[in-house]
Short mmCIF file of C-alpha atoms in Angstrom, two decimals:
data_model
loop_
_atom_site.label_atom_id
_atom_site.label_comp_id
_atom_site.label_asym_id
_atom_site.label_seq_id
_atom_site.Cartn_x
_atom_site.Cartn_y
_atom_site.Cartn_z
CA MET A 24 -40.39 -141.45 170.49
CA LEU A 25 -39.09 -138.82 168.07
CA ASN A 26 -41.79 -136.42 169.26
CA ARG A 27 -40.51 -136.84 172.83
CA VAL A 28 -36.94 -136.09 171.71
CA ARG A 29 -38.15 -132.99 169.84
CA LYS A 30 -40.08 -131.84 172.90
CA ASP A 31 -37.09 -132.35 175.19
CA LEU A 32 -34.73 -130.57 172.78
CA ARG A 33 -37.19 -127.66 172.55
CA TYR A 34 -37.20 -127.43 176.35
CA TYR A 35 -33.41 -127.71 176.44
CA LEU A 36 -32.99 -124.88 173.93
CA GLN A 37 -35.50 -122.69 175.79
CA GLU A 38 -33.22 -122.94 178.82
CA HIS A 39 -30.17 -122.12 176.68
CA GLN A 40 -30.95 -118.96 174.72
CA ASP A 41 -27.97 -116.74 175.52
CA ARG A 42 -25.25 -117.01 172.86
CA ASN A 43 -22.44 -116.98 175.45
CA ASN A 44 -24.15 -119.73 177.40
CA LEU A 45 -24.46 -121.83 174.25
CA ILE A 46 -20.77 -121.36 173.48
CA LEU A 47 -19.83 -122.39 177.01
CA HIS A 48 -22.15 -125.38 176.76
CA TYR A 49 -20.61 -126.48 173.49
CA PHE A 50 -17.17 -126.61 175.09
CA ALA A 51 -18.65 -128.11 178.25
CA PHE A 52 -20.10 -131.02 176.28
CA LEU A 53 -16.91 -131.35 174.26
CA SER A 54 -15.12 -131.72 177.58
CA ALA A 55 -17.71 -134.25 178.78
CA PHE A 56 -17.40 -136.25 175.56
CA VAL A 57 -13.62 -136.42 175.89
CA ALA A 58 -14.09 -137.33 179.58
CA TRP A 59 -16.07 -140.42 178.53
CA ILE A 60 -13.15 -141.44 176.32
CA PHE A 61 -10.74 -141.07 179.25
CA LEU A 62 -12.97 -143.08 181.58
CA PHE A 63 -10.89 -146.21 180.99
CA ILE A 64 -7.61 -144.51 180.07
CA ASN A 65 -6.88 -142.08 182.88
CA PHE A 66 -9.39 -141.59 185.69
CA LYS A 67 -7.79 -138.35 186.92
CA VAL A 68 -8.01 -136.75 183.49
CA MET A 69 -11.62 -137.90 183.27
CA LEU A 70 -12.42 -136.23 186.60
CA VAL A 71 -10.77 -132.95 185.58
CA LEU A 72 -12.68 -132.93 182.28
CA ALA A 73 -15.94 -133.67 184.11
CA LEU A 74 -15.29 -130.76 186.48
CA ILE A 75 -14.56 -128.50 183.52
CA HIS A 76 -17.88 -129.59 182.00
CA TYR A 77 -19.83 -128.63 185.11
CA ALA A 78 -17.91 -125.39 185.67
CA LEU A 79 -18.55 -124.17 182.13
CA SER A 80 -22.20 -125.21 182.22
CA TRP A 81 -22.91 -123.60 185.57
CA ILE A 82 -21.09 -120.38 184.66
CA GLY A 83 -23.25 -120.23 181.53
CA HIS A 84 -26.46 -120.70 183.46
CA PHE A 85 -25.84 -118.63 186.55
CA TYR A 86 -23.88 -115.77 184.94
CA TYR A 87 -25.24 -115.46 181.40
CA GLU A 88 -28.62 -117.16 181.37
CA GLY A 89 -29.77 -116.37 184.90
CA ASN A 90 -31.40 -119.76 185.42
CA LYS A 91 -30.62 -123.16 186.88
CA PRO A 92 -29.21 -125.96 184.73
CA ALA A 93 -31.84 -128.34 183.34
CA ALA A 94 -29.92 -131.18 184.96
CA PHE A 95 -30.96 -129.87 188.39
CA ARG A 96 -34.65 -130.43 187.66
CA TYR A 97 -34.57 -133.05 184.91
CA PRO A 98 -31.23 -134.92 184.97
CA HIS A 99 -32.12 -137.24 182.08
CA ILE A 100 -33.05 -134.31 179.82
CA GLY A 101 -29.90 -132.42 180.74
CA PHE A 102 -27.83 -135.49 179.89
CA TYR A 103 -29.34 -136.86 176.70
CA ALA A 104 -30.72 -133.63 175.24
CA GLY A 105 -27.43 -131.88 175.95
CA PHE A 106 -25.39 -134.53 174.20
CA THR A 107 -27.90 -134.71 171.35
CA TRP A 108 -27.66 -130.93 170.93
CA PHE A 109 -23.84 -131.12 171.05
CA PHE A 110 -23.60 -133.73 168.30
CA ILE A 111 -26.17 -132.01 166.08
CA LYS A 112 -24.43 -128.66 166.65
CA THR A 113 -21.11 -130.23 165.63
CA ILE A 114 -22.71 -131.45 162.40
CA GLU A 115 -24.14 -127.96 161.84
CA ILE A 116 -20.70 -126.40 162.31
CA ILE A 117 -19.10 -128.85 159.89
CA THR A 118 -21.81 -128.65 157.20
CA ARG A 119 -22.75 -124.99 157.83
CA LYS A 120 -26.41 -125.99 157.63
CA GLU A 121 -29.03 -125.46 160.29
CA ILE A 122 -30.48 -128.80 161.33
CA ILE A 123 -31.83 -128.65 164.85
CA HIS A 124 -34.39 -125.81 164.66
CA PRO A 125 -36.12 -127.03 161.48
CA TRP A 126 -36.22 -130.55 162.94
CA ILE A 127 -37.57 -129.68 166.40
CA ASN A 128 -40.18 -127.33 164.90
CA LYS A 129 -41.29 -129.89 162.32
CA GLN A 130 -44.99 -130.76 162.49
CA ASP A 131 -45.79 -134.41 161.84
#
């Protein structure tokens, strides 16, 4: 199972190589994460945050990256790999240690 996650994260990162796109995606997934919290608190806020998520992601892909979002072709990868990347990236920012690239390139 871990090999599948590594493979999907590798694919996800191949589709997200532009630095500006990655920055937009970080804030897009932050918005999506907060939207999940608001799901049962305020539905309107949740919808606005979800729209912000998609707007930021699509701007990143169409303007900076020049490709289509992974979620268009592989919705499950776009969802779980995106959130996995977001949480690992947050840990990297806090600890100032690179985690994701050594892990996804690890040979078992």
